[in-house]
XYZ file of C-alpha atoms in Angstrom:
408
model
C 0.000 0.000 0.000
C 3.208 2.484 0.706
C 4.552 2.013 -2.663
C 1.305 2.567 -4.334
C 0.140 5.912 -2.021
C 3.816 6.808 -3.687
C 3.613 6.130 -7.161
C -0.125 5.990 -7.232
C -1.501 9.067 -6.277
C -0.679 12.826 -7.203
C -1.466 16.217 -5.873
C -2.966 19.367 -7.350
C -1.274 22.184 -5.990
C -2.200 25.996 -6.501
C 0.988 28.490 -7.114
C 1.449 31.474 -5.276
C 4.382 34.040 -5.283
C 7.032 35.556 -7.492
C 9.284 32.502 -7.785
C 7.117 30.489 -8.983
C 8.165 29.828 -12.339
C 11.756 29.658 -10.480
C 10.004 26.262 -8.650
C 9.232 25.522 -12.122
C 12.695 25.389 -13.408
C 14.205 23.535 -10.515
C 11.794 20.916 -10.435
C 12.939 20.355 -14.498
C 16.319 20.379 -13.495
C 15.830 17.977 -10.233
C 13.729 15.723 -12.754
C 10.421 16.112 -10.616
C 7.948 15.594 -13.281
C 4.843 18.232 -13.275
C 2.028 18.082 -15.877
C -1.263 19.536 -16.515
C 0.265 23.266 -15.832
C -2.286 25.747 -16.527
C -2.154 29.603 -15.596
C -5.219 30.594 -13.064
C -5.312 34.734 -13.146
C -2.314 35.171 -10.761
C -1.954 31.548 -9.843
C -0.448 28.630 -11.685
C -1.988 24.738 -11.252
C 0.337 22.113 -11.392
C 0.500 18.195 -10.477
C 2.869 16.620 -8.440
C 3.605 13.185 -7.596
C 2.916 12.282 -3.885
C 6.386 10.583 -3.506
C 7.957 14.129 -4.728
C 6.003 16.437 -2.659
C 8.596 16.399 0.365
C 11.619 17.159 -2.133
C 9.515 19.934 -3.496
C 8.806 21.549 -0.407
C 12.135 22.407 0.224
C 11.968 23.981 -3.191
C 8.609 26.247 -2.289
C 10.578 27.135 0.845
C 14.168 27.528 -1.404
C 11.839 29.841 -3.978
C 9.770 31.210 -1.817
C 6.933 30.239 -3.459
C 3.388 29.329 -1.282
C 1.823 26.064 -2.226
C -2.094 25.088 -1.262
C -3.413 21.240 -2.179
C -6.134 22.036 -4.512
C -7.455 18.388 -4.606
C -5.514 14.751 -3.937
C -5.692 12.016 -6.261
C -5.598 8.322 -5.295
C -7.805 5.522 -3.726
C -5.434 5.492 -0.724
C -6.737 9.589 0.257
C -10.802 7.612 0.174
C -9.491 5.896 3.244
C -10.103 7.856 6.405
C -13.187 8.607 4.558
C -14.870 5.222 4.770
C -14.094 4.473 8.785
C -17.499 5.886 9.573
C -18.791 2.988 7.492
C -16.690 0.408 8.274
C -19.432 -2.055 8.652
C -20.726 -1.706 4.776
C -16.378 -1.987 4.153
C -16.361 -4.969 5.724
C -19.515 -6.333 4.051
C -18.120 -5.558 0.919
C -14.611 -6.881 1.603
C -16.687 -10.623 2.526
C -19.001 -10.447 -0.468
C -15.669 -10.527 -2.485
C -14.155 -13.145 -0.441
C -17.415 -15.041 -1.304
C -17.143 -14.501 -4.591
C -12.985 -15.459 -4.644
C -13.625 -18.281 -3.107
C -17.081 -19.737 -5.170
C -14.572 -20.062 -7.940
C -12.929 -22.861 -6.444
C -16.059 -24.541 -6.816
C -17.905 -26.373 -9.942
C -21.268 -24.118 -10.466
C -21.973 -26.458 -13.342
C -22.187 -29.730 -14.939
C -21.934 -29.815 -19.418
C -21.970 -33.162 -21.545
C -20.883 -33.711 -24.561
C -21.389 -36.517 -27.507
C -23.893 -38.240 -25.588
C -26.134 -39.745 -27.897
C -27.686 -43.442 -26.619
C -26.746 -42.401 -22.985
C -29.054 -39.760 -20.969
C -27.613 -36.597 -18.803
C -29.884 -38.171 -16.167
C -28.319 -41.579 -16.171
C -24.485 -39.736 -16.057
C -25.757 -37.155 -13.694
C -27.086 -39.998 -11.436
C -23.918 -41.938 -11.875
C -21.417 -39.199 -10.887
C -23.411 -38.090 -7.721
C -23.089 -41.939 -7.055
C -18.994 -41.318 -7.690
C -19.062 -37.975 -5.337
C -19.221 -35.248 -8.118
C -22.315 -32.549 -7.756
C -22.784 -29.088 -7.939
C -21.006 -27.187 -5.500
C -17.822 -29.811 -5.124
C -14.706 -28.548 -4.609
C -12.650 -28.209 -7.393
C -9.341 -29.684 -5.693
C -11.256 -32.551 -4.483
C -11.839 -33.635 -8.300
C -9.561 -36.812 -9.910
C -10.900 -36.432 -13.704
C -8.243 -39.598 -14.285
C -10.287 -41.521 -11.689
C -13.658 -40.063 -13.162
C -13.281 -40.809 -17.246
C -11.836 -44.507 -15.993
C -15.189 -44.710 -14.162
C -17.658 -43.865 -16.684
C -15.826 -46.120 -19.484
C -16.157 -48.905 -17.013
C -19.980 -48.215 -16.115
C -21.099 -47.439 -19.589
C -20.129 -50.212 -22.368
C -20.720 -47.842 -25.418
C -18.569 -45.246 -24.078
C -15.162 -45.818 -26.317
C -13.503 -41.705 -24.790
C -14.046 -39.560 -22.337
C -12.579 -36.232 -21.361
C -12.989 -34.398 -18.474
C -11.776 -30.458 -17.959
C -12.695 -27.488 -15.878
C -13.433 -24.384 -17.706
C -14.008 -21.791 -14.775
C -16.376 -23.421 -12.352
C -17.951 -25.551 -15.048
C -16.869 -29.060 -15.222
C -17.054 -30.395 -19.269
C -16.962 -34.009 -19.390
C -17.298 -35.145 -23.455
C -17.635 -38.412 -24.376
C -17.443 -40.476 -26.950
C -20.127 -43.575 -27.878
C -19.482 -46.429 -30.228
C -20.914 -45.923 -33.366
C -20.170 -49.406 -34.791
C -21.266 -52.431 -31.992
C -19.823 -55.617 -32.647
C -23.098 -57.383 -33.901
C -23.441 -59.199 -37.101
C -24.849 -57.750 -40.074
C -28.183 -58.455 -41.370
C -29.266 -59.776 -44.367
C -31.244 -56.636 -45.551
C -34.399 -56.426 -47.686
C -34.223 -56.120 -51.701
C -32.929 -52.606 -52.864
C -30.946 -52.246 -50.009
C -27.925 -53.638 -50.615
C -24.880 -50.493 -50.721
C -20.948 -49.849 -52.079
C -18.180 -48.868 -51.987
C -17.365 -46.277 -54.360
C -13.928 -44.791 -55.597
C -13.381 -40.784 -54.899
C -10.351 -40.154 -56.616
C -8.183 -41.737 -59.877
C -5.235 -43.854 -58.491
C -3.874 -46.928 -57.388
C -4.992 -49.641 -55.031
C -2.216 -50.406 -52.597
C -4.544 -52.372 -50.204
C -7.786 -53.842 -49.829
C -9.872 -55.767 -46.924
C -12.998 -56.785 -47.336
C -15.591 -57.829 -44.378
C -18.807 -57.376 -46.186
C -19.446 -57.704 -50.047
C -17.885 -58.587 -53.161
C -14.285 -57.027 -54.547
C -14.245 -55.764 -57.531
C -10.809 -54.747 -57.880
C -7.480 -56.084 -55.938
C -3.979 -54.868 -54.890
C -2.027 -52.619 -57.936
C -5.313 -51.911 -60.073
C -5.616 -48.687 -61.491
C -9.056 -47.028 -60.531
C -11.242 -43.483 -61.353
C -13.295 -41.652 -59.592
C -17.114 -43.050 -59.194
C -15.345 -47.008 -59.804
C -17.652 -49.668 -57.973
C -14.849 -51.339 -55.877
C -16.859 -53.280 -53.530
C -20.655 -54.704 -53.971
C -22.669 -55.439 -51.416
C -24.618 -58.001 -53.402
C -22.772 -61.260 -52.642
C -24.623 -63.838 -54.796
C -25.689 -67.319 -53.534
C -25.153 -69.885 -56.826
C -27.501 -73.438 -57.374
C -25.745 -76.917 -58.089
C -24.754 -75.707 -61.577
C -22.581 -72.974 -60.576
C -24.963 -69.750 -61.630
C -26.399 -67.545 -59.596
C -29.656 -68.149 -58.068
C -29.874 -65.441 -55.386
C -28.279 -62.627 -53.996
C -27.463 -61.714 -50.169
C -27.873 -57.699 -49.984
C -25.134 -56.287 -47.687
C -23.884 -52.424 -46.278
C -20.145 -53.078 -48.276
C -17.592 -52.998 -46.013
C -14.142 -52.892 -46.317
C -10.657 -51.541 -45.876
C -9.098 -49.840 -48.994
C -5.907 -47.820 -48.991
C -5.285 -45.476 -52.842
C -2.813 -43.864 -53.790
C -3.120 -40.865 -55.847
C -1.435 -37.661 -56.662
C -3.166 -34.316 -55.074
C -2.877 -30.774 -56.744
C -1.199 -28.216 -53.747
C -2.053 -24.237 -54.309
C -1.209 -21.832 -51.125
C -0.910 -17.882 -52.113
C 0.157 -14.772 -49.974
C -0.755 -11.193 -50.711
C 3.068 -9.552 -50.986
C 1.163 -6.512 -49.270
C 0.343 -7.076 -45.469
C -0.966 -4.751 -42.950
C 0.589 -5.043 -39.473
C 0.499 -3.091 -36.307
C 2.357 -0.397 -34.593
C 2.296 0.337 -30.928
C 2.439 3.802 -29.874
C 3.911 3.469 -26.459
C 0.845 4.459 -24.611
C -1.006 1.715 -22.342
C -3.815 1.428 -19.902
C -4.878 -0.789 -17.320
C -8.336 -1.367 -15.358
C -11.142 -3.710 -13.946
C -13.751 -5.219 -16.202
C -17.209 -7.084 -15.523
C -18.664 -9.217 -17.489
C -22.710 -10.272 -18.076
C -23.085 -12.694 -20.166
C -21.584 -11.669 -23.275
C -21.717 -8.085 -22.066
C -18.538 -6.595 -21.077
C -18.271 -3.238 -19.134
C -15.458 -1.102 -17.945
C -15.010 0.784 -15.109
C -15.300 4.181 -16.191
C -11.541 5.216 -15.054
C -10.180 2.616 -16.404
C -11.952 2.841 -20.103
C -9.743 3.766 -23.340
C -11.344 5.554 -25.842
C -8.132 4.135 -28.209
C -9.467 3.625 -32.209
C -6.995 0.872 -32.713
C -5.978 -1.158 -29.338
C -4.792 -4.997 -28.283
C -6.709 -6.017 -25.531
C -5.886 -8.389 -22.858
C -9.156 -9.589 -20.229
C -7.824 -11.687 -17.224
C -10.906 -13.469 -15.296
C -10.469 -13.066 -11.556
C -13.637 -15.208 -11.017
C -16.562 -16.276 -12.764
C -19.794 -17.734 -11.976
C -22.686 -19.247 -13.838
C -26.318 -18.396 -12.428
C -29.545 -19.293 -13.995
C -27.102 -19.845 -17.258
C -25.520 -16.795 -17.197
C -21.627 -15.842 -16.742
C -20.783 -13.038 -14.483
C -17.101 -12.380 -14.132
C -15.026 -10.106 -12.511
C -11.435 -9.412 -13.757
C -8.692 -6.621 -15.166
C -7.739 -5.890 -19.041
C -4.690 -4.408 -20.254
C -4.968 -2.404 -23.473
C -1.859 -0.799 -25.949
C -2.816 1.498 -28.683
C -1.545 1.134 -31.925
C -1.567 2.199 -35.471
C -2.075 -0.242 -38.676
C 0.719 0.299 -41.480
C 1.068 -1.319 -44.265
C 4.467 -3.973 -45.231
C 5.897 -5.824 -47.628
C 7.166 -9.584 -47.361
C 10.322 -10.247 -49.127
C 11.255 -13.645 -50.723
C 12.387 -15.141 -47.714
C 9.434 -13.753 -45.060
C 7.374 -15.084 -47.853
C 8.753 -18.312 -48.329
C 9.177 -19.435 -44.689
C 5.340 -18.210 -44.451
C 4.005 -20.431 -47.293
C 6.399 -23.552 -46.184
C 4.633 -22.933 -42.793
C 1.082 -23.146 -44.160
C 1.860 -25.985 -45.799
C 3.241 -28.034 -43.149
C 0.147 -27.273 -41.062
C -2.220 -28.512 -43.915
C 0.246 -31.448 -44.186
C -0.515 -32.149 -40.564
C -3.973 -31.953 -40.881
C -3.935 -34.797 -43.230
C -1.996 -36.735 -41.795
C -4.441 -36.095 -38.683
C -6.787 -37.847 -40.826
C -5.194 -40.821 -41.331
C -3.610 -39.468 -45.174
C -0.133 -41.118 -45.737
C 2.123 -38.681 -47.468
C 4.242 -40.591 -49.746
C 5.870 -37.794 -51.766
C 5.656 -34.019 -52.243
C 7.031 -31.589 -55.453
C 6.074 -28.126 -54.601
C 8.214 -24.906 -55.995
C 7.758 -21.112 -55.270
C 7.180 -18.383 -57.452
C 6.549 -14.713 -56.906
C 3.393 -12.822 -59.294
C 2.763 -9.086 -59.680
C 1.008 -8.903 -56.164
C 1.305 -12.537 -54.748
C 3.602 -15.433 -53.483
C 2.329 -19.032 -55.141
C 3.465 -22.176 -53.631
C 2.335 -24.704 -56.641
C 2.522 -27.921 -56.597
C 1.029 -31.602 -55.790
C 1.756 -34.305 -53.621
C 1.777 -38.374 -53.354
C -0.585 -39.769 -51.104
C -2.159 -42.739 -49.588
C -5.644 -42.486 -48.141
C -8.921 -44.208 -47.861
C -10.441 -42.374 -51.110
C -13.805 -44.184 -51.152
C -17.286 -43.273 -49.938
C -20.251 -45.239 -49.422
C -23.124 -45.587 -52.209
C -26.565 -47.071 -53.713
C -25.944 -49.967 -55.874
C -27.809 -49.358 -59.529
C -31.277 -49.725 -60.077
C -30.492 -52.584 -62.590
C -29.322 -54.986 -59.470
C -32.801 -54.397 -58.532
C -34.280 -55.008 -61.783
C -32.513 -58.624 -61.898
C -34.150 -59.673 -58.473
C -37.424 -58.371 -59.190
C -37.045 -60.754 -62.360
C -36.492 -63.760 -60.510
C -32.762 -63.842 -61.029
C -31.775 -62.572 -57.416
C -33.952 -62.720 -53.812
């Protein structure tokens, strides 16, 4: 509290007295910073730093120069002001504690790719494992929790548990293919597997239908490469009916993709000005509001919001935090070949990523740079090995054949 009654708070004084642009001068000279000088008739109004004012009375007494404190600046001069109402201080000082401390409690329970399984069946199941409303968030083993519900709930393949604030997220993850056999299904029905790109088969595994291609054949796009119509054949080796199947299989092509990333030579970027600000913020709902001392009226600013606590009531967030704001200015730039180059080698490692994310093998790339009138091009395309297939209707003629007696 001493340092910041120092450095905190500031005094207006009021100017009296020939030396007073004299004080002026030495206060320059003794680098005791005064600002917001403005001439009042025969007076002059200056402010002063609290942690200077002993140093500059020895310069009113030096210059001769009468001083009176206009007004003081600074939460620290509110003090002896609130001792007559100490009690509503103190009320205030243990709603915040209240507040402080209800963030170190869950407020709220979310779920999260639940499909077959209810929120009442998990809710009941984690009030059975300890976890409600209102639990400690210390007290919480989300290791001990996810093991749980995988072991109480058969369809649940993941779970994840986090705390966002004082809500506790638990998603989860159900298994969207059982283990059960597949059906015979009814005429019409039957599916395959279609091709989505031209390329090469590098593997195939099939658990329900008919192949149609194998290992090294060359494929296009909309190829039939599994059936789902596996046909049942009579003593003399032709087909008498068919069994209609979902097709189902694994199937690995490789195929060559086109690769295309551009960047604008021109760039707009930001510069800071020096000046910054700092303040308390609260929040309702998506509703943010500033103190009013602590606003910036900036045109162009980075803003930083730090949550000191937040609560959820009746579904709404109320939080209570500080920001911290710097003002700056947007200028345009210009990449050169080399910004430009590690930007676009960047981009395309992330997308490369991605892919691979997805279970894409990347076998082989051939990408070059070149620079336009206006733009960077990375061009390109890139071996790969995916699952390039999609599921499909088998054609109306299938159905036309079993209708006639020749299938079901």
């Amino acid at each position: 509290m001493n340092s910041y009654f120092k450095n905190g708070c500031y005094l207006r004084l009021r100017l009296d007295g020939a030396g007073m642009e004299r004080f002026i001068t030495l206060c320059g000279n003794r680098h005791i910073p005064l600002w917001a000088i403005r001439a009042d008739g025969k007076f002059i109004e200056v402010n002063m730093h609290y942690r200077d004012w002993e140093q500059g009375k020895e310069l009113l007494l030096k210059t001769g120069t009468r001083a009176v404190i206009v007004k003081k600046h600074g939460l620290p001069f509110l003090l002896p002001s609130l001792k007559p109402r100490i009690l509503f201080f103190l009320g205030c000082m243990a709603a915040v504690g209240w507040l402080i401390y209800s963030t170190t409690l869950i407020w709220h329970i979310e779920f999260e790719g639940n499909y077959s399984i209810t929120e009442d069946q998990l809710t009941d199941f984690l009030v059975k494992q300890g976890v409600w409303v209102g639990i400690s968030k210390n007290s919480l083993d989300l290791e001990s929790l996810e093991k749980a519900l995988r072991e109480e709930f058969s369809l649940i393949t993941w779970t994840s548990g986090k705390i966002n604030g004082t809500v506790l997220e638990i998603s989860i993850k159900e298994n969207e293919r059982p283990n059960v056999i597949m059906p015979v299904m009814a005429a019409g029905e039957a599916t395959g597997l279609y091709a989505t790109a031209n390329g090469t088969v590098v593997s195939i595994y099939v658990r329900n239908g008919v192949a149609f291609v194998s290992k090294g054949d060359e494929v296009k796009k909309g190829d039939l490469l599994v059936d789902g119509r596996i046909p049942v054949l009579n003593e003399e080796g032709e087909t008498d009916h068919y069994l209609l199947y979902e097709a189902d299989a694994d199937i690995l092509i490789e195929t060559t993709i086109p690769v295309s990333l551009s960047l604008e030579e021109v760039y707009t970027a930001k510069e800071y000005s020096g000046r910054e600000s700092r303040g308390v913020y609260f929040s309702y709902g998506q509703t943010i509001y500033k103190f009013p001392w602590t606003a910036v009226s900036w045109k162009e600013k980075d803003q930083l919001f730090e949550p000191a606590f937040q609560i959820t009531v009746n579904g709404i967030q109320i939080g209570l935090g500080s920001f911290y704001a710097k003002e700056y200015q947007t200028i345009e730039k210009k990449y050169d070949q080399e910004e430009a180059e590690t930007l676009l080698y960047a981009e395309f490692e992330k997308n490369n990523t991605i892919l691979v994310e997805k279970g894409v093998q990347i076998i082989s790339e051939n990408v070059t740079i070149e620079k336009t009138e206006d733009f960077y091009l990375l061009r390109g395309g890139m071996t790969v090995r995916y699952a390039a297939v999609e599921t499909g209707e088998i054609a109306e003629e299938a159905a036309e054949e079993i209708d006639d007696g020749e299938g079901l």
